[in-house]
Amino acid sequence: LGMDRWAGAGAEPGFRAPERADLTRSSATPEADLYALAGLVIYAVIGRPPPEDLAPLRYLLPEELLDLLRTWRAPAPSSRPGLEQAQALLRGLRRVSGAGRLAVSLEGGALELTAELARGGMGVIYRAREKLLAREVAVKLLPGTTSSDPDLLKRFRREMEMMAAVSHPNLVRIFRVGQQGWVPYIVMELIRGRSLDRVIQEETILLDRRLAWFCQIARAVAALHRAGILHRDLKPSNVLLDESLDRAVVINLGLARRLEEGHTLTRAGQLVGTMAYLPPEAWEEGYRPAPPTDVYGLGMILYYLLSGTTPFAEGKFEERVRRIRSGEREPLIAREGETLPSGLAAICERALAVKPERRFRDAGEMLAEVERVLAEEHGKPAAGARRRKIAALAGGAVLLLL
């Protein structure tokens, strides 16, 4: 090859071959290029120049490929393979990226990552198999590309704490947390299913079932609020439905925070969350999230479940921000052939109020109002009313006994 132009990498520490320490007295060679190429493969995996010790990469790359990279990174040019072996590296790379299969393990091989399920700014989620228990789980890890960012590392560790702090049927269950090399990870329940937005787009679902999902979502958020935790990123794609479509699970606590926190990990001038689902106050200076922040997110999910659309999905960025801040949204219209239960539109309107103080206090209050409206629609007392009635009857029985 003889080219010393791997995006400038050939001349940078970590990519520059040892024999090229003095660029003025050495010339580019194929062996030096291969050294830099192996460095670029490592950079693509961890997001930073390759370290001297490649051992921590053993959980990110198959051992066969890692051995090959070590050979290509040998200090002596004579110990590196020739160009004719480039195909071996290409085959190794194809095995890593092809068919979604990964020959990678954690915990000394007891936990094998088998396929990538999702990827976002707060980590990568893999399907994995626990060999000892013979079960499939999900593993979320903060990859090398972001684990060197102190703010993201703090967010990820805080997500671990939040997930462990609350147990609820409609929140994903966490089994354990760990750290291997420089990468932390979370082992959690594997939800076999699809996100709420995908189900709504791909299938025709009866209104009663959609509203049952909403009540499950609201119960999960109410459990978080009772534990003093804000989700801060409620949206249809952060809700999973199992294969039976009976269970809704709220996921992704990457932006969650505790109510009593006096500080935030958000950098000055930086917004966190999804633009179309941010509440109006998030665009104001000095914004501090509170339970009505999540109520707004629940309102957006309810609007989506009732209408199949989101109120601020269309238009240029500046126009959408203006409409969000002013509350100028599309009117809530039921799907063709459906009639909304009386009172649901008003609940949605209150949850999406521009002023936080005009919304429901928290998810529990909103849930109680939705349950009341649905109970009246079906001629049954709401869950809260039933509990009060049972308590009253129990109290009467005690008086009779006395």
Short mmCIF file of C-alpha atoms in Angstrom, two decimals:
data_model
loop_
_atom_site.label_atom_id
_atom_site.label_comp_id
_atom_site.label_asym_id
_atom_site.label_seq_id
_atom_site.Cartn_x
_atom_site.Cartn_y
_atom_site.Cartn_z
CA LEU A 1 0.00 0.00 0.00
CA GLY A 2 2.71 2.44 1.02
CA MET A 3 0.15 5.12 1.95
CA ASP A 4 0.42 6.95 5.24
CA ARG A 5 -3.04 8.50 5.01
CA TRP A 6 -5.46 6.55 7.20
CA ALA A 7 -7.44 9.77 7.83
CA GLY A 8 -4.23 11.07 9.37
CA ALA A 9 -4.17 8.13 11.74
CA GLY A 10 -0.82 6.80 10.58
CA ALA A 11 0.92 9.80 12.10
CA GLU A 12 -0.94 9.82 15.42
CA PRO A 13 0.09 8.03 18.65
CA GLY A 14 -1.83 4.79 18.99
CA PHE A 15 -1.92 4.41 15.21
CA ARG A 16 1.71 5.10 14.35
CA ALA A 17 3.80 1.95 14.10
CA PRO A 18 6.74 1.82 16.55
CA GLU A 19 9.28 1.83 13.74
CA ARG A 20 7.82 5.14 12.60
CA ALA A 21 8.44 6.96 15.87
CA ASP A 22 10.58 9.45 13.97
CA LEU A 23 8.57 10.34 10.88
CA THR A 24 11.48 12.33 9.42
CA ARG A 25 13.77 9.29 9.34
CA SER A 26 11.39 6.52 8.36
CA SER A 27 9.25 5.87 5.34
CA ALA A 28 5.75 4.47 5.05
CA THR A 29 5.62 0.70 4.62
CA PRO A 30 2.83 -1.83 4.11
CA GLU A 31 3.54 -3.21 7.59
CA ALA A 32 3.12 0.27 9.10
CA ASP A 33 -0.15 0.71 7.21
CA LEU A 34 -1.43 -2.59 8.56
CA TYR A 35 -0.53 -1.49 12.09
CA ALA A 36 -2.60 1.67 11.54
CA LEU A 37 -5.44 -0.29 9.95
CA ALA A 38 -5.68 -2.58 12.97
CA GLY A 39 -5.74 0.56 15.13
CA LEU A 40 -8.68 1.90 13.12
CA VAL A 41 -10.61 -1.33 13.64
CA ILE A 42 -10.08 -0.95 17.39
CA TYR A 43 -11.05 2.72 17.20
CA ALA A 44 -14.31 1.74 15.50
CA VAL A 45 -15.09 -0.57 18.43
CA ILE A 46 -14.16 1.63 21.41
CA GLY A 47 -14.36 5.14 19.94
CA ARG A 48 -10.87 6.23 20.97
CA PRO A 49 -7.24 5.49 20.04
CA PRO A 50 -6.22 1.90 20.79
CA PRO A 51 -4.70 1.31 24.23
CA GLU A 52 -1.46 -0.57 24.73
CA ASP A 53 -3.28 -3.38 26.51
CA LEU A 54 -5.95 -4.91 24.27
CA ALA A 55 -7.15 -7.39 26.91
CA PRO A 56 -10.33 -5.39 27.81
CA LEU A 57 -11.46 -5.82 24.20
CA ARG A 58 -12.06 -9.52 24.76
CA TYR A 59 -15.71 -8.89 25.65
CA LEU A 60 -16.29 -6.67 22.61
CA LEU A 61 -14.62 -8.77 19.91
CA PRO A 62 -14.41 -12.49 19.22
CA GLU A 63 -11.13 -13.96 20.46
CA GLU A 64 -10.14 -15.05 16.94
CA LEU A 65 -10.36 -11.48 15.62
CA LEU A 66 -8.68 -10.05 18.71
CA ASP A 67 -5.74 -12.44 18.24
CA LEU A 68 -5.45 -11.30 14.65
CA LEU A 69 -5.45 -7.63 15.68
CA ARG A 70 -2.76 -8.33 18.28
CA THR A 71 -0.64 -9.90 15.55
CA TRP A 72 -1.12 -6.92 13.27
CA ARG A 73 -0.15 -4.66 16.18
CA ALA A 74 3.06 -6.54 16.92
CA PRO A 75 5.92 -4.13 17.82
CA ALA A 76 8.32 -5.66 15.27
CA PRO A 77 7.33 -5.32 11.58
CA SER A 78 8.72 -8.79 10.87
CA SER A 79 6.23 -10.28 13.36
CA ARG A 80 3.24 -8.87 11.53
CA PRO A 81 1.48 -10.86 8.79
CA GLY A 82 1.94 -9.97 5.17
CA LEU A 83 -0.61 -8.28 2.94
CA GLU A 84 -1.71 -11.65 1.62
CA GLN A 85 -3.36 -12.21 5.03
CA ALA A 86 -5.59 -9.15 4.73
CA GLN A 87 -8.46 -11.44 3.74
CA ALA A 88 -8.29 -13.04 7.20
CA LEU A 89 -8.97 -9.68 8.80
CA LEU A 90 -11.85 -9.01 6.41
CA ARG A 91 -13.39 -12.39 7.17
CA GLY A 92 -13.13 -11.66 10.89
CA LEU A 93 -14.82 -8.31 10.45
CA ARG A 94 -17.62 -9.85 8.41
CA ARG A 95 -18.24 -12.45 11.11
CA VAL A 96 -18.59 -9.68 13.70
CA SER A 97 -20.94 -7.51 11.66
CA GLY A 98 -22.85 -10.14 9.70
CA ALA A 99 -26.20 -11.70 10.56
CA GLY A 100 -26.44 -9.85 13.87
CA ARG A 101 -24.44 -12.60 15.59
CA LEU A 102 -21.79 -11.93 18.18
CA ALA A 103 -19.37 -14.46 19.59
CA VAL A 104 -18.86 -12.26 22.65
CA SER A 105 -19.30 -13.04 26.33
CA LEU A 106 -19.29 -11.42 29.77
CA GLU A 107 -18.71 -12.77 33.25
CA GLY A 108 -16.08 -15.28 32.23
CA GLY A 109 -18.23 -16.73 29.46
CA ALA A 110 -21.30 -17.30 31.66
CA LEU A 111 -23.22 -14.58 29.79
CA GLU A 112 -23.02 -14.74 25.99
CA LEU A 113 -24.19 -11.80 23.88
CA THR A 114 -25.92 -13.19 20.80
CA ALA A 115 -27.53 -10.29 18.91
CA GLU A 116 -27.88 -6.52 19.02
CA LEU A 117 -31.47 -5.43 19.73
CA ALA A 118 -31.29 -1.65 19.93
CA ARG A 119 -28.80 1.18 19.98
CA GLY A 120 -29.11 4.74 21.24
CA GLY A 121 -27.28 7.61 22.83
CA MET A 122 -27.47 5.99 26.26
CA GLY A 123 -26.17 2.53 25.37
CA VAL A 124 -26.58 -0.62 23.33
CA ILE A 125 -28.98 -3.44 24.21
CA TYR A 126 -28.14 -7.04 23.32
CA ARG A 127 -29.99 -10.29 23.49
CA ALA A 128 -27.91 -12.62 25.67
CA ARG A 129 -27.96 -16.12 27.06
CA GLU A 130 -27.20 -17.03 30.65
CA LYS A 131 -25.60 -20.45 30.37
CA LEU A 132 -26.00 -21.49 34.02
CA LEU A 133 -29.74 -20.73 34.14
CA ALA A 134 -30.36 -21.61 30.47
CA ARG A 135 -32.41 -18.49 29.90
CA GLU A 136 -32.33 -15.49 27.60
CA VAL A 137 -31.92 -12.00 29.03
CA ALA A 138 -31.27 -8.50 27.77
CA VAL A 139 -27.97 -6.78 28.46
CA LYS A 140 -27.55 -3.03 28.19
CA LEU A 141 -24.00 -1.78 28.13
CA LEU A 142 -22.32 1.55 27.64
CA PRO A 143 -19.92 0.92 24.75
CA GLY A 144 -16.37 2.17 24.57
CA THR A 145 -17.46 4.98 22.26
CA THR A 146 -19.25 6.67 25.16
CA SER A 147 -17.91 5.10 28.36
CA SER A 148 -15.08 7.63 28.41
CA ASP A 149 -17.61 10.49 28.69
CA PRO A 150 -17.95 11.21 32.44
CA ASP A 151 -21.47 12.65 32.11
CA LEU A 152 -22.78 9.67 30.15
CA LEU A 153 -21.07 7.30 32.57
CA LYS A 154 -22.82 9.03 35.48
CA ARG A 155 -26.17 8.82 33.66
CA PHE A 156 -25.69 5.12 32.97
CA ARG A 157 -24.79 4.34 36.57
CA ARG A 158 -27.74 6.40 37.74
CA GLU A 159 -30.00 4.42 35.40
CA MET A 160 -28.74 1.27 37.16
CA GLU A 161 -29.74 2.74 40.52
CA MET A 162 -33.18 3.87 39.31
CA MET A 163 -34.01 0.49 37.79
CA ALA A 164 -32.99 -1.28 40.99
CA ALA A 165 -34.97 1.12 43.19
CA VAL A 166 -38.47 0.27 41.91
CA SER A 167 -40.13 -3.09 41.29
CA HIS A 168 -43.36 -3.05 39.27
CA PRO A 169 -44.98 -5.42 36.74
CA ASN A 170 -44.97 -2.67 34.11
CA LEU A 171 -41.32 -1.73 34.56
CA VAL A 172 -38.57 -3.90 33.12
CA ARG A 173 -37.04 -6.14 35.80
CA ILE A 174 -33.35 -5.77 36.53
CA PHE A 175 -31.41 -8.88 37.56
CA ARG A 176 -27.97 -7.46 38.31
CA VAL A 177 -25.36 -4.91 37.27
CA GLY A 178 -21.66 -5.27 36.61
CA GLN A 179 -18.61 -3.82 34.95
CA GLN A 180 -16.05 -5.52 32.75
CA GLY A 181 -12.96 -3.62 31.73
CA TRP A 182 -14.03 -0.01 31.40
CA VAL A 183 -17.61 -0.81 30.32
CA PRO A 184 -20.54 -1.03 32.80
CA TYR A 185 -23.57 -3.18 31.96
CA ILE A 186 -27.07 -4.06 33.19
CA VAL A 187 -28.55 -7.56 32.97
CA MET A 188 -32.32 -7.35 32.78
CA GLU A 189 -35.49 -9.05 31.70
CA LEU A 190 -35.81 -9.74 27.97
CA ILE A 191 -39.16 -8.45 26.71
CA ARG A 192 -40.11 -10.39 23.60
CA GLY A 193 -42.30 -8.02 21.67
CA ARG A 194 -42.44 -4.66 19.92
CA SER A 195 -42.52 -1.02 20.86
CA LEU A 196 -45.88 0.66 21.32
CA ASP A 197 -45.46 2.89 18.26
CA ARG A 198 -44.65 -0.11 16.04
CA VAL A 199 -47.72 -2.02 17.21
CA ILE A 200 -49.98 0.99 16.63
CA GLN A 201 -48.53 1.47 13.14
CA GLU A 202 -48.65 -2.19 12.15
CA GLU A 203 -51.91 -3.44 13.65
CA THR A 204 -55.51 -2.43 14.23
CA ILE A 205 -56.04 -2.48 17.99
CA LEU A 206 -59.40 -1.96 19.72
CA LEU A 207 -59.75 1.19 21.79
CA ASP A 208 -60.40 -0.73 25.04
CA ARG A 209 -57.09 -2.56 24.72
CA ARG A 210 -55.21 0.64 23.92
CA LEU A 211 -56.67 2.28 27.00
CA ALA A 212 -55.76 -0.75 29.11
CA TRP A 213 -52.16 -0.28 27.92
CA PHE A 214 -52.27 3.36 28.94
CA CYS A 215 -53.43 2.47 32.44
CA GLN A 216 -50.53 0.03 32.77
CA ILE A 217 -48.08 2.69 31.58
CA ALA A 218 -49.51 5.23 34.02
CA ARG A 219 -49.27 2.72 36.89
CA ALA A 220 -45.59 2.20 36.14
CA VAL A 221 -44.92 5.95 36.09
CA ALA A 222 -46.97 6.37 39.27
CA ALA A 223 -44.73 3.77 40.94
CA LEU A 224 -41.68 5.79 39.87
CA HIS A 225 -43.23 8.98 41.27
CA ARG A 226 -44.01 7.30 44.59
CA ALA A 227 -40.32 6.34 44.76
CA GLY A 228 -39.34 9.95 44.07
CA ILE A 229 -38.13 9.26 40.51
CA LEU A 230 -38.92 11.13 37.29
CA HIS A 231 -38.70 9.29 33.97
CA ARG A 232 -38.28 12.41 31.77
CA ASP A 233 -38.40 10.58 28.43
CA LEU A 234 -41.90 9.16 28.12
CA LYS A 235 -42.90 8.39 24.54
CA PRO A 236 -44.41 5.46 22.60
CA SER A 237 -41.02 4.08 21.56
CA ASN A 238 -40.06 3.78 25.24
CA VAL A 239 -42.92 1.39 25.91
CA LEU A 240 -42.64 -2.29 24.96
CA LEU A 241 -45.58 -4.66 24.48
CA ASP A 242 -45.06 -8.37 24.96
CA GLU A 243 -45.90 -10.92 22.27
CA SER A 244 -49.39 -11.47 23.68
CA LEU A 245 -50.04 -7.69 23.64
CA ASP A 246 -51.30 -8.01 27.22
CA ARG A 247 -48.44 -6.39 29.08
CA ALA A 248 -47.03 -2.90 28.55
CA VAL A 249 -43.57 -2.23 29.97
CA VAL A 250 -41.99 1.20 30.42
CA ILE A 251 -38.29 1.11 29.53
CA ASN A 252 -35.27 3.39 29.22
CA LEU A 253 -34.53 5.23 32.46
CA GLY A 254 -31.41 6.76 30.95
CA LEU A 255 -32.65 10.31 31.58
CA ALA A 256 -34.38 9.57 34.89
CA ARG A 257 -33.53 11.60 37.97
CA ARG A 258 -34.58 11.80 41.60
CA LEU A 259 -36.93 14.54 42.66
CA GLU A 260 -34.67 15.72 45.47
CA GLU A 261 -31.64 16.17 43.22
CA GLY A 262 -30.43 19.72 43.44
CA HIS A 263 -28.36 19.46 40.30
CA THR A 264 -28.58 17.99 36.84
CA LEU A 265 -26.15 16.28 34.53
CA THR A 266 -27.47 18.39 31.67
CA ARG A 267 -24.88 20.77 30.27
CA ALA A 268 -25.79 24.44 30.08
CA GLY A 269 -28.04 25.11 27.10
CA GLN A 270 -28.51 21.39 26.42
CA LEU A 271 -31.96 19.83 26.14
CA VAL A 272 -32.44 16.18 27.04
CA GLY A 273 -35.27 14.06 25.74
CA THR A 274 -37.10 13.79 22.44
CA MET A 275 -37.95 17.11 20.85
CA ALA A 276 -41.58 16.29 19.90
CA TYR A 277 -42.33 15.07 23.46
CA LEU A 278 -40.60 17.79 25.49
CA PRO A 279 -42.98 19.87 27.63
CA PRO A 280 -43.24 23.63 26.97
CA GLU A 281 -41.30 24.53 30.13
CA ALA A 282 -38.29 22.51 28.92
CA TRP A 283 -37.59 25.29 26.43
CA GLU A 284 -37.46 27.93 29.17
CA GLU A 285 -34.36 29.09 31.04
CA GLY A 286 -34.01 27.60 34.52
CA TYR A 287 -36.19 24.58 33.68
CA ARG A 288 -36.42 22.02 36.50
CA PRO A 289 -38.33 18.79 35.81
CA ALA A 290 -41.07 17.73 38.23
CA PRO A 291 -43.90 15.15 38.22
CA PRO A 292 -46.01 17.32 35.84
CA THR A 293 -43.16 16.86 33.36
CA ASP A 294 -43.98 13.14 33.20
CA VAL A 295 -47.70 13.91 33.22
CA TYR A 296 -47.13 15.83 29.99
CA GLY A 297 -45.38 12.77 28.53
CA LEU A 298 -48.31 10.58 29.59
CA GLY A 299 -50.65 13.08 27.94
CA MET A 300 -48.69 12.76 24.70
CA ILE A 301 -48.91 8.95 24.88
CA LEU A 302 -52.66 9.11 25.58
CA TYR A 303 -53.13 11.50 22.64
CA TYR A 304 -51.23 9.04 20.42
CA LEU A 305 -53.25 6.05 21.61
CA LEU A 306 -56.54 7.85 21.02
CA SER A 307 -55.76 9.41 17.65
CA GLY A 308 -52.86 7.43 16.16
CA THR A 309 -50.90 10.66 15.64
CA THR A 310 -48.77 13.08 17.64
CA PRO A 311 -49.77 16.76 17.86
CA PHE A 312 -46.40 18.27 16.96
CA ALA A 313 -44.98 15.83 14.41
CA GLU A 314 -45.23 18.07 11.35
CA GLY A 315 -43.52 21.30 10.38
CA LYS A 316 -40.07 22.86 10.54
CA PHE A 317 -38.13 22.79 13.79
CA GLU A 318 -38.69 26.45 14.73
CA GLU A 319 -42.41 26.23 13.97
CA ARG A 320 -42.83 23.07 16.00
CA VAL A 321 -41.03 24.61 18.98
CA ARG A 322 -43.28 27.67 18.78
CA ARG A 323 -46.38 25.48 18.75
CA ILE A 324 -45.13 23.35 21.67
CA ARG A 325 -44.42 26.43 23.78
CA SER A 326 -47.79 28.01 22.98
CA GLY A 327 -49.81 24.80 23.21
CA GLU A 328 -51.04 25.27 19.64
CA ARG A 329 -51.61 21.63 18.68
CA GLU A 330 -53.86 19.69 16.38
CA PRO A 331 -57.28 18.95 17.93
CA LEU A 332 -57.74 15.47 19.33
CA ILE A 333 -59.82 13.50 16.84
CA ALA A 334 -60.87 9.90 17.36
CA ARG A 335 -59.97 7.30 14.80
CA GLU A 336 -62.50 6.55 12.10
CA GLY A 337 -65.33 4.44 13.45
CA GLU A 338 -64.47 5.11 17.11
CA THR A 339 -66.11 7.29 19.75
CA LEU A 340 -63.99 8.52 22.62
CA PRO A 341 -65.35 7.97 26.14
CA SER A 342 -66.71 11.24 27.50
CA GLY A 343 -64.06 12.94 29.61
CA LEU A 344 -60.92 11.47 27.99
CA ALA A 345 -60.41 14.49 25.75
CA ALA A 346 -60.57 16.75 28.81
CA ILE A 347 -58.03 14.57 30.62
CA CYS A 348 -55.71 14.76 27.64
CA GLU A 349 -56.16 18.53 27.44
CA ARG A 350 -55.34 18.97 31.12
CA ALA A 351 -52.27 16.71 30.93
CA LEU A 352 -50.95 18.74 27.98
CA ALA A 353 -51.54 22.15 29.56
CA VAL A 354 -48.78 24.66 28.84
CA LYS A 355 -48.46 25.62 32.51
CA PRO A 356 -47.25 22.70 34.68
CA GLU A 357 -49.41 23.82 37.61
CA ARG A 358 -52.54 23.29 35.49
CA ARG A 359 -51.74 19.64 34.85
CA PHE A 360 -52.35 16.70 37.16
CA ARG A 361 -50.03 16.73 40.17
CA ASP A 362 -48.49 13.39 39.24
CA ALA A 363 -49.10 10.17 37.34
CA GLY A 364 -51.21 8.71 40.17
CA GLU A 365 -53.73 11.56 40.03
CA MET A 366 -53.98 11.30 36.24
CA LEU A 367 -54.42 7.52 36.42
CA ALA A 368 -57.22 7.87 38.99
CA GLU A 369 -59.08 10.27 36.70
CA VAL A 370 -58.70 8.01 33.67
CA GLU A 371 -59.93 5.02 35.67
CA ARG A 372 -62.91 7.05 36.91
CA VAL A 373 -63.91 8.03 33.37
CA LEU A 374 -63.53 4.48 32.08
CA ALA A 375 -65.48 3.05 35.03
CA GLU A 376 -68.34 5.47 34.41
CA GLU A 377 -68.27 4.52 30.73
CA HIS A 378 -68.71 0.85 31.66
CA GLY A 379 -71.05 1.48 34.60
CA LYS A 380 -68.56 0.27 37.23
CA PRO A 381 -66.95 2.10 40.17
CA ALA A 382 -63.35 3.19 39.61
CA ALA A 383 -60.54 1.27 41.28
CA GLY A 384 -60.06 3.95 43.93
CA ALA A 385 -63.80 4.09 44.62
CA ARG A 386 -63.94 0.29 44.94
CA ARG A 387 -61.11 0.36 47.45
CA ARG A 388 -62.87 3.07 49.48
CA LYS A 389 -66.14 1.09 49.38
CA ILE A 390 -64.40 -2.08 50.56
CA ALA A 391 -62.74 -0.13 53.37
CA ALA A 392 -66.08 1.34 54.39
CA LEU A 393 -67.72 -2.06 54.40
CA ALA A 394 -64.89 -3.48 56.46
CA GLY A 395 -65.26 -0.63 58.90
CA GLY A 396 -69.00 -1.32 59.18
CA ALA A 397 -68.34 -4.98 59.87
CA VAL A 398 -66.00 -4.05 62.70
CA LEU A 399 -68.66 -1.80 64.23
CA LEU A 400 -71.23 -4.60 64.03
CA LEU A 401 -68.84 -6.96 65.76
CA LEU A 402 -68.28 -4.43 68.49
#
